[in-house]
mmCIF file of C-alpha atoms in Angstrom:
data_model
loop_
_atom_site.group_PDB
_atom_site.id
_atom_site.type_symbol
_atom_site.label_atom_id
_atom_site.label_comp_id
_atom_site.label_asym_id
_atom_site.label_seq_id
_atom_site.Cartn_x
_atom_site.Cartn_y
_atom_site.Cartn_z
ATOM 1 C CA MET A 1 6.261 33.245 2.553
ATOM 2 C CA LYS A 2 2.820 32.759 2.836
ATOM 3 C CA ALA A 3 1.996 29.415 4.136
ATOM 4 C CA GLY A 4 -0.789 27.375 1.232
ATOM 5 C CA ARG A 5 -0.472 26.561 -1.889
ATOM 6 C CA ASP A 6 1.047 28.264 -5.096
ATOM 7 C CA THR A 7 -2.530 28.005 -6.931
ATOM 8 C CA ALA A 8 0.022 28.511 -10.330
ATOM 9 C CA TYR A 9 0.396 25.181 -9.656
ATOM 10 C CA ILE A 10 -2.506 24.023 -8.013
ATOM 11 C CA ARG A 11 -6.083 24.255 -8.332
ATOM 12 C CA SER A 12 -8.153 22.439 -4.728
ATOM 13 C CA TYR A 13 -11.622 21.995 -4.891
ATOM 14 C CA ASP A 14 -12.387 20.668 -0.946
ATOM 15 C CA GLN A 15 -14.968 23.080 -1.450
ATOM 16 C CA GLU A 16 -16.831 20.619 -3.528
ATOM 17 C CA ILE A 17 -17.795 16.864 -3.404
ATOM 18 C CA THR A 18 -15.713 14.005 -4.990
ATOM 19 C CA GLY A 19 -17.600 11.255 -5.841
ATOM 20 C CA ARG A 20 -16.010 8.639 -7.706
ATOM 21 C CA ILE A 21 -16.406 4.182 -9.042
ATOM 22 C CA TYR A 22 -13.579 2.265 -8.989
ATOM 23 C CA LEU A 23 -11.901 -1.497 -9.635
ATOM 24 C CA SER A 24 -10.302 -2.328 -6.616
ATOM 25 C CA GLN A 25 -7.877 -5.067 -5.484
ATOM 26 C CA LYS A 26 -5.707 -5.197 -1.884
ATOM 27 C CA TYR A 27 -2.569 -8.051 -1.029
ATOM 28 C CA THR A 28 -0.021 -8.833 0.420
ATOM 29 C CA SER A 29 2.046 -11.525 -0.745
ATOM 30 C CA ILE A 30 5.362 -12.950 0.876
ATOM 31 C CA GLN A 31 8.537 -13.721 0.034
ATOM 32 C CA VAL A 32 10.377 -15.941 1.153
ATOM 33 C CA PRO A 33 14.201 -16.229 0.635
ATOM 34 C CA GLY A 34 15.837 -18.956 -1.175
ATOM 35 C CA THR A 35 20.384 -19.256 -1.893
ATOM 36 C CA SER A 36 22.674 -19.307 -4.387
ATOM 37 C CA SER A 37 21.919 -22.311 -5.152
ATOM 38 C CA ILE A 38 17.807 -23.128 -4.571
ATOM 39 C CA PRO A 39 15.423 -19.494 -6.191
ATOM 40 C CA SER A 40 13.467 -18.658 -4.273
ATOM 41 C CA PHE A 41 9.439 -17.907 -4.078
ATOM 42 C CA ARG A 42 6.273 -15.835 -2.778
ATOM 43 C CA TYR A 43 3.290 -16.773 -1.472
ATOM 44 C CA ARG A 44 0.680 -14.993 -2.881
ATOM 45 C CA PRO A 45 -3.918 -14.101 -1.115
ATOM 46 C CA ASN A 46 -6.373 -14.798 -3.482
ATOM 47 C CA THR A 47 -7.965 -12.068 -3.073
ATOM 48 C CA THR A 48 -11.241 -10.808 -4.969
ATOM 49 C CA LEU A 49 -11.278 -7.775 -7.462
ATOM 50 C CA ASN A 50 -14.098 -4.923 -5.799
ATOM 51 C CA LEU A 51 -15.938 -2.780 -7.546
ATOM 52 C CA GLY A 52 -16.393 0.709 -4.807
ATOM 53 C CA VAL A 53 -18.029 2.913 -4.787
ATOM 54 C CA GLY A 54 -16.488 6.794 -3.171
ATOM 55 C CA ALA A 55 -16.885 10.452 -1.880
ATOM 56 C CA THR A 56 -14.477 12.990 -0.593
ATOM 57 C CA TYR A 57 -15.334 16.463 1.106
ATOM 58 C CA ARG A 58 -12.125 18.230 2.129
ATOM 59 C CA SER A 59 -9.348 16.025 4.123
ATOM 60 C CA PHE A 60 -12.565 13.220 4.570
ATOM 61 C CA SER A 61 -12.923 10.515 2.013
ATOM 62 C CA LEU A 62 -15.184 7.041 2.075
ATOM 63 C CA ASN A 63 -15.367 4.104 0.094
ATOM 64 C CA LEU A 64 -17.717 1.135 0.653
ATOM 65 C CA ALA A 65 -16.168 -1.831 -2.035
ATOM 66 C CA TYR A 66 -17.498 -5.686 -2.603
ATOM 67 C CA GLY A 67 -15.945 -7.978 -4.575
ATOM 68 C CA PHE A 68 -18.948 -9.137 -6.315
ATOM 69 C CA PRO A 69 -18.974 -12.988 -7.941
ATOM 70 C CA GLY A 70 -19.389 -11.156 -11.477
ATOM 71 C CA LEU A 71 -15.745 -9.739 -11.654
ATOM 72 C CA ASN A 72 -13.767 -12.785 -10.261
ATOM 73 C CA GLY A 73 -13.133 -16.464 -11.557
ATOM 74 C CA ASP A 74 -13.568 -19.595 -9.601
ATOM 75 C CA GLY A 75 -9.703 -19.741 -8.000
ATOM 76 C CA SER A 76 -10.143 -22.741 -6.759
ATOM 77 C CA GLU A 77 -6.900 -23.565 -7.530
ATOM 78 C CA ARG A 78 -5.205 -21.496 -5.560
ATOM 79 C CA GLY A 79 -6.460 -21.901 -2.986
ATOM 80 C CA LYS A 80 -9.244 -19.911 -0.354
ATOM 81 C CA THR A 81 -8.098 -16.737 1.455
ATOM 82 C CA ARG A 82 -9.343 -15.043 4.428
ATOM 83 C CA TYR A 83 -8.617 -11.383 5.060
ATOM 84 C CA LEU A 84 -9.085 -8.032 6.806
ATOM 85 C CA ASP A 85 -7.367 -5.860 5.298
ATOM 86 C CA MET A 86 -6.957 -2.419 6.442
ATOM 87 C CA GLN A 87 -5.032 0.470 4.288
ATOM 88 C CA ALA A 88 -5.595 4.246 5.645
ATOM 89 C CA HIS A 89 -3.296 6.626 3.269
ATOM 90 C CA LEU A 90 -4.244 10.238 5.064
ATOM 91 C CA TYR A 91 -2.839 12.273 2.403
ATOM 92 C CA GLY A 92 -2.070 15.570 3.861
ATOM 93 C CA ARG A 93 -1.067 19.142 2.051
ATOM 94 C CA LYS A 94 1.918 19.462 4.080
ATOM 95 C CA TRP A 95 2.318 15.096 5.301
ATOM 96 C CA VAL A 96 1.522 11.587 3.953
ATOM 97 C CA ILE A 97 0.722 9.270 6.945
ATOM 98 C CA ASP A 98 0.016 5.507 5.862
ATOM 99 C CA PHE A 99 -1.414 2.748 8.815
ATOM 100 C CA TYR A 100 -2.013 -0.685 7.914
ATOM 101 C CA GLY A 101 -3.691 -3.628 9.638
ATOM 102 C CA GLN A 102 -3.156 -6.580 7.675
ATOM 103 C CA PHE A 103 -4.514 -10.609 8.652
ATOM 104 C CA TYR A 104 -4.303 -12.548 6.394
ATOM 105 C CA LYS A 105 -4.491 -16.944 6.239
ATOM 106 C CA GLY A 106 -4.517 -18.931 3.238
ATOM 107 C CA TYR A 107 -1.946 -18.818 0.902
ATOM 108 C CA TYR A 108 -0.230 -20.467 -2.775
ATOM 109 C CA LEU A 109 3.298 -20.845 -3.964
ATOM 110 C CA SER A 110 4.823 -18.685 -7.200
ATOM 111 C CA PRO A 111 5.088 -19.607 -9.632
ATOM 112 C CA ARG A 112 3.112 -22.586 -10.586
ATOM 113 C CA ASP A 113 4.515 -25.986 -10.079
ATOM 114 C CA TYR A 114 7.264 -24.874 -8.336
ATOM 115 C CA ILE A 115 7.179 -28.006 -6.902
ATOM 116 C CA ALA A 116 8.436 -31.334 -8.450
ATOM 117 C CA GLY A 117 5.331 -33.607 -8.131
ATOM 118 C CA GLN A 118 3.569 -30.974 -7.149
ATOM 119 C CA ASP A 119 1.592 -30.193 -10.323
ATOM 120 C CA GLY A 120 -0.167 -26.078 -10.837
ATOM 121 C CA PHE A 121 -0.281 -24.162 -7.510
ATOM 122 C CA TYR A 122 0.674 -25.332 -3.991
ATOM 123 C CA ILE A 123 -1.170 -24.173 -1.451
ATOM 124 C CA ARG A 124 -0.721 -23.587 2.031
ATOM 125 C CA PRO A 125 -4.361 -23.499 4.331
ATOM 126 C CA ASP A 126 -2.283 -23.063 7.819
ATOM 127 C CA ILE A 127 -0.248 -19.943 6.067
ATOM 128 C CA ARG A 128 -0.734 -16.905 8.467
ATOM 129 C CA VAL A 129 0.196 -13.510 8.435
ATOM 130 C CA ARG A 130 -0.016 -10.348 10.142
ATOM 131 C CA LEU A 131 1.019 -7.345 10.050
ATOM 132 C CA ILE A 132 0.447 -3.999 12.363
ATOM 133 C CA GLY A 133 2.715 -0.424 10.766
ATOM 134 C CA ALA A 134 2.275 3.282 10.041
ATOM 135 C CA SER A 135 4.489 5.205 8.802
ATOM 136 C CA ALA A 136 4.372 9.356 8.155
ATOM 137 C CA TYR A 137 6.616 11.830 5.584
ATOM 138 C CA TYR A 138 6.880 15.805 4.963
ATOM 139 C CA ALA A 139 6.957 17.152 2.227
ATOM 140 C CA PHE A 140 8.795 19.999 1.675
ATOM 141 C CA ASN A 141 7.756 21.402 -2.146
ATOM 142 C CA ASN A 142 3.956 20.965 -0.162
ATOM 143 C CA ARG A 143 2.918 24.437 -1.973
ATOM 144 C CA ARG A 144 3.742 22.566 -5.832
ATOM 145 C CA PHE A 145 4.014 18.909 -5.398
ATOM 146 C CA SER A 146 -0.678 17.268 -4.766
ATOM 147 C CA TYR A 147 -0.060 14.160 -3.446
ATOM 148 C CA ARG A 148 -4.388 14.126 -3.080
ATOM 149 C CA ALA A 149 -4.780 14.680 -7.512
ATOM 150 C CA GLY A 150 -3.727 11.844 -8.533
ATOM 151 C CA LEU A 151 -4.691 9.153 -6.239
ATOM 152 C CA ILE A 152 -8.378 10.669 -4.093
ATOM 153 C CA GLN A 153 -8.880 13.178 -6.737
ATOM 154 C CA ASN A 154 -10.339 16.709 -4.766
ATOM 155 C CA GLU A 155 -7.112 18.951 -7.082
ATOM 156 C CA TRP A 156 -5.282 19.540 -9.983
ATOM 157 C CA GLN A 157 -2.276 19.967 -9.262
ATOM 158 C CA THR A 158 -1.547 21.417 -13.975
ATOM 159 C CA ARG A 159 1.989 21.764 -13.834
ATOM 160 C CA SER A 160 5.268 19.439 -13.216
ATOM 161 C CA ALA A 161 6.133 19.685 -9.515
ATOM 162 C CA GLY A 162 8.020 17.988 -6.845
ATOM 163 C CA THR A 163 9.144 16.833 -3.538
ATOM 164 C CA PHE A 164 11.512 15.412 -1.226
ATOM 165 C CA LEU A 165 10.537 14.071 1.144
ATOM 166 C CA LEU A 166 11.372 12.845 4.925
ATOM 167 C CA GLY A 167 10.159 10.996 7.650
ATOM 168 C CA GLY A 168 9.878 6.852 8.918
ATOM 169 C CA ASP A 169 7.695 3.778 9.508
ATOM 170 C CA VAL A 170 7.646 1.224 12.340
ATOM 171 C CA HIS A 171 5.896 -2.704 11.192
ATOM 172 C CA TYR A 172 5.282 -5.370 13.664
ATOM 173 C CA GLY A 173 5.217 -8.666 12.250
ATOM 174 C CA ILE A 174 4.132 -12.470 12.478
ATOM 175 C CA ILE A 175 4.002 -14.872 9.488
ATOM 176 C CA ASN A 176 2.903 -17.996 11.388
ATOM 177 C CA SER A 177 2.047 -21.481 10.360
ATOM 178 C CA ASP A 178 0.705 -24.724 11.670
ATOM 179 C CA SER A 179 3.802 -27.129 10.711
ATOM 180 C CA LEU A 180 7.347 -25.296 8.717
ATOM 181 C CA ILE A 181 7.229 -21.653 6.397
ATOM 182 C CA ILE A 182 8.825 -23.483 4.053
ATOM 183 C CA PRO A 183 6.614 -26.640 2.160
ATOM 184 C CA VAL A 184 7.731 -30.386 3.385
ATOM 185 C CA GLU A 185 8.210 -31.467 -0.097
ATOM 186 C CA ILE A 186 10.867 -29.174 0.208
ATOM 187 C CA ALA A 187 12.098 -28.535 3.192
ATOM 188 C CA ALA A 188 15.775 -29.289 3.458
ATOM 189 C CA ARG A 189 17.163 -28.041 0.673
ATOM 190 C CA PHE A 190 16.884 -24.351 2.667
ATOM 191 C CA PRO A 191 18.674 -23.329 5.628
ATOM 192 C CA GLN A 192 16.078 -22.059 6.614
ATOM 193 C CA GLY A 193 13.568 -24.601 6.124
ATOM 194 C CA LYS A 194 12.988 -26.011 10.142
ATOM 195 C CA VAL A 195 11.870 -22.377 10.789
ATOM 196 C CA LYS A 196 7.477 -22.054 11.928
ATOM 197 C CA ARG A 197 7.060 -18.982 12.584
ATOM 198 C CA LEU A 198 8.803 -15.687 12.072
ATOM 199 C CA ARG A 199 8.081 -12.702 14.450
ATOM 200 C CA PHE A 200 9.674 -9.170 14.350
ATOM 201 C CA ILE A 201 9.795 -4.714 14.975
ATOM 202 C CA ASN A 202 11.348 -2.402 12.996
ATOM 203 C CA ILE A 203 11.777 1.351 13.536
ATOM 204 C CA GLY A 204 14.165 4.048 11.463
ATOM 205 C CA PRO A 205 13.663 6.976 9.721
ATOM 206 C CA GLY A 206 13.322 7.304 6.211
ATOM 207 C CA GLY A 207 13.241 9.315 2.755
ATOM 208 C CA GLY A 208 12.192 10.098 -0.265
ATOM 209 C CA TYR A 209 11.376 11.653 -3.583
ATOM 210 C CA ALA A 210 8.142 11.853 -5.748
ATOM 211 C CA TYR A 211 7.375 13.917 -8.801
ATOM 212 C CA THR A 212 4.216 14.792 -11.314
ATOM 213 C CA PHE A 213 4.991 15.267 -14.427
ATOM 214 C CA VAL A 214 2.061 16.652 -16.219
ATOM 215 C CA TYR A 215 1.345 17.493 -20.036
ATOM 216 C CA LYS A 216 -0.692 20.027 -22.000
ATOM 217 C CA ARG A 217 -2.409 20.657 -18.201
ATOM 218 C CA ASN A 218 -4.996 17.415 -18.599
ATOM 219 C CA TRP A 219 -2.612 14.292 -18.535
ATOM 220 C CA PHE A 220 -0.335 13.583 -15.930
ATOM 221 C CA ALA A 221 2.024 10.473 -14.619
ATOM 222 C CA THR A 222 3.329 10.637 -10.815
ATOM 223 C CA GLY A 223 5.670 8.813 -8.995
ATOM 224 C CA SER A 224 6.887 7.979 -5.665
ATOM 225 C CA LEU A 225 9.630 6.722 -4.153
ATOM 226 C CA THR A 226 10.332 6.464 -0.424
ATOM 227 C CA VAL A 227 13.075 4.132 1.227
ATOM 228 C CA ASN A 228 13.256 3.160 5.711
ATOM 229 C CA LEU A 229 16.350 2.112 6.853
ATOM 230 C CA PRO A 230 15.140 0.359 10.301
ATOM 231 C CA ILE A 231 16.899 -1.117 13.097
ATOM 232 C CA ASP A 232 14.859 -4.977 12.819
ATOM 233 C CA PHE A 233 14.504 -7.554 15.728
ATOM 234 C CA GLY A 234 13.979 -10.392 14.051
ATOM 235 C CA ARG A 235 13.197 -14.605 15.849
ATOM 236 C CA GLU A 236 13.052 -17.264 14.315
ATOM 237 C CA SER A 237 10.929 -20.043 16.537
ATOM 238 C CA THR A 238 11.797 -23.599 15.531
ATOM 239 C CA HIS A 239 10.163 -26.916 17.562
ATOM 240 C CA GLU A 240 13.735 -26.899 19.251
ATOM 241 C CA GLY A 241 13.784 -23.051 20.245
ATOM 242 C CA ASP A 242 14.048 -19.540 19.309
ATOM 243 C CA VAL A 243 17.088 -18.160 17.390
ATOM 244 C CA ASP A 244 17.117 -13.417 18.081
ATOM 245 C CA LYS A 245 18.402 -11.523 14.700
ATOM 246 C CA ILE A 246 19.226 -7.913 14.755
ATOM 247 C CA SER A 247 20.200 -6.384 11.332
ATOM 248 C CA PHE A 248 19.513 -3.298 9.228
ATOM 249 C CA SER A 249 16.824 -4.149 6.653
ATOM 250 C CA PRO A 250 15.605 -1.587 4.347
ATOM 251 C CA ASN A 251 11.745 -0.510 3.659
ATOM 252 C CA PHE A 252 10.256 0.856 0.573
ATOM 253 C CA THR A 253 7.026 2.224 -0.792
ATOM 254 C CA TYR A 254 6.703 3.433 -3.646
ATOM 255 C CA ARG A 255 3.429 5.353 -4.969
ATOM 256 C CA VAL A 256 2.495 5.385 -8.494
ATOM 257 C CA ALA A 257 -0.886 7.107 -10.639
ATOM 258 C CA LEU A 258 -1.524 7.619 -14.365
ATOM 259 C CA GLY A 259 -4.438 9.335 -15.912
ATOM 260 C CA TYR A 260 -6.253 12.549 -17.484
ATOM 261 C CA ASN A 261 -7.237 15.664 -14.686
ATOM 262 C CA SER A 262 -9.941 18.373 -15.484
ATOM 263 C CA ARG A 263 -12.111 20.535 -13.357
ATOM 264 C CA ARG A 264 -14.983 17.793 -13.505
ATOM 265 C CA TRP A 265 -13.692 15.401 -14.949
ATOM 266 C CA VAL A 266 -10.364 12.485 -13.587
ATOM 267 C CA TYR A 267 -9.921 9.003 -14.522
ATOM 268 C CA THR A 268 -6.754 7.244 -12.619
ATOM 269 C CA ALA A 269 -5.073 4.031 -12.679
ATOM 270 C CA SER A 270 -2.868 3.228 -9.476
ATOM 271 C CA LEU A 271 -1.531 1.300 -7.281
ATOM 272 C CA VAL A 272 0.378 1.906 -3.741
ATOM 273 C CA ASN A 273 2.465 -0.850 -2.444
ATOM 274 C CA SER A 274 4.713 -1.279 0.559
ATOM 275 C CA THR A 275 7.339 -3.694 0.775
ATOM 276 C CA VAL A 276 8.790 -4.300 4.474
ATOM 277 C CA THR A 277 11.977 -6.582 5.084
ATOM 278 C CA THR A 278 13.650 -8.885 7.914
ATOM 279 C CA GLU A 279 15.785 -11.199 8.136
ATOM 280 C CA GLY A 280 16.663 -14.048 9.922
ATOM 281 C CA LYS A 281 19.375 -15.778 11.998
ATOM 282 C CA SER A 282 19.474 -18.876 8.982
ATOM 283 C CA ASN A 283 18.187 -17.925 5.606
ATOM 284 C CA GLU A 284 20.882 -15.348 3.540
ATOM 285 C CA GLY A 285 18.036 -13.467 1.869
ATOM 286 C CA VAL A 286 15.750 -11.616 3.466
ATOM 287 C CA TYR A 287 11.724 -12.181 4.058
ATOM 288 C CA ALA A 288 9.609 -9.796 2.487
ATOM 289 C CA ILE A 289 6.459 -8.873 2.775
ATOM 290 C CA ARG A 290 4.504 -6.963 -0.063
ATOM 291 C CA THR A 291 1.045 -4.845 0.992
ATOM 292 C CA GLY A 292 -0.559 -3.010 -1.367
ATOM 293 C CA ASN A 293 -3.789 -1.823 -3.486
ATOM 294 C CA TYR A 294 -4.170 -1.400 -7.522
ATOM 295 C CA ARG A 295 -6.967 0.636 -8.335
ATOM 296 C CA LEU A 296 -8.717 1.646 -11.446
ATOM 297 C CA THR A 297 -10.700 4.777 -10.799
ATOM 298 C CA VAL A 298 -13.843 7.708 -11.943
ATOM 299 C CA ALA A 299 -14.394 10.410 -10.570
ATOM 300 C CA ARG A 300 -16.561 13.140 -10.514
ATOM 301 C CA ARG A 301 -16.651 16.562 -8.497
ATOM 302 C CA PHE A 302 -20.280 18.689 -8.043
ATOM 303 C CA THR A 303 -19.743 22.028 -6.326
ATOM 304 C CA LEU A 304 -22.236 22.273 -3.739
ATOM 305 C CA SER A 305 -25.366 24.786 -3.195
ATOM 306 C CA ARG A 306 -26.213 26.892 -1.074
ATOM 307 C CA LYS A 307 -28.206 25.267 0.934
ATOM 308 C CA VAL A 308 -26.309 21.912 1.423
ATOM 309 C CA LYS A 309 -24.156 24.672 2.102
ATOM 310 C CA LYS A 310 -25.426 25.785 4.960
ATOM 311 C CA ALA A 311 -26.733 22.452 5.950
ATOM 312 C CA ILE A 312 -22.399 21.141 6.154
ATOM 313 C CA LYS A 313 -21.383 23.836 7.992
ATOM 314 C CA PRO A 314 -20.749 21.791 11.132
ATOM 315 C CA VAL A 315 -18.559 19.148 9.252
ATOM 316 C CA SER A 316 -17.344 22.003 7.385
ATOM 317 C CA ASP A 317 -15.088 23.901 10.326
ATOM 318 C CA VAL A 318 -14.873 20.178 11.754
ATOM 319 C CA LEU A 319 -12.447 19.852 7.959
ATOM 320 C CA PRO A 320 -11.020 22.683 7.959
ATOM 321 C CA GLY A 321 -9.613 22.846 4.260
ATOM 322 C CA PRO A 322 -5.821 24.055 3.217
ATOM 323 C CA LYS A 323 -5.160 27.490 2.732
ATOM 324 C CA THR A 324 -4.297 29.207 -0.757
ATOM 325 C CA GLU A 325 -1.902 32.040 -1.882
ATOM 326 C CA LYS A 326 -2.271 33.596 -5.265
#
């Protein structure tokens, strides 16, 4: 059997330029575990809704976005978040590879009015998160299943198909505060109430499944889930010292894309979310750091003239497109 895509299922437009305009919002939130009698809560960042433009040619994509004032309200009741959010999702023919570099400072506590006597959102400008990670998964049915169709719009999957996934993840993270991770007003109620910093590293194998349902060739729904089962090395720091714990805490990544695909135009709504968990020695549950990106996209494919193809031939030679199979 020859390598490459099955053109009865996938049409590739890597010889064309796919241009797009989109709305997106990134996030990195922290789920703090409670107990059987105390509900958990979440620290959320106050990130912006961004308007962006981008293009894809062969295997290379470039996107530029900015949070224009007209797209975002005042948001002062949620405090201010300073962040550098780097997410790279590489959708190859056989492999899907993710890189994360999350650097956030400033959060608000959710749900609203969680702390008695504190109206509105409880703001924590001192909470900081640093998360660096990577994952790589092999798609076994890569001839008939396409991540690119729904997520970077340079292919069109015309028939329903799915694939099993196998790979692994590695993550390193720190949750830090100037005082305590738990708000001082309620810290005494939590077993980890004295913790001021949490640091962890986890690494391990994973697997999953992805499927695209296609209706009348143009309408599609893609869903993908990978579950990672790593060994986790966690360290909680208090004013009294450090406490270590080794555990097995599952991580997972899901991708969802819905929309309409055709020869020229593509309309999609998508979400990519990665959840990394770690256990502390003192608490009953797990901490969960959720990183993701919501996106609404309108894309169009442009056929290149011979003159343009000749001019960018050096780029084409560096970025070869995938092979096809008829």
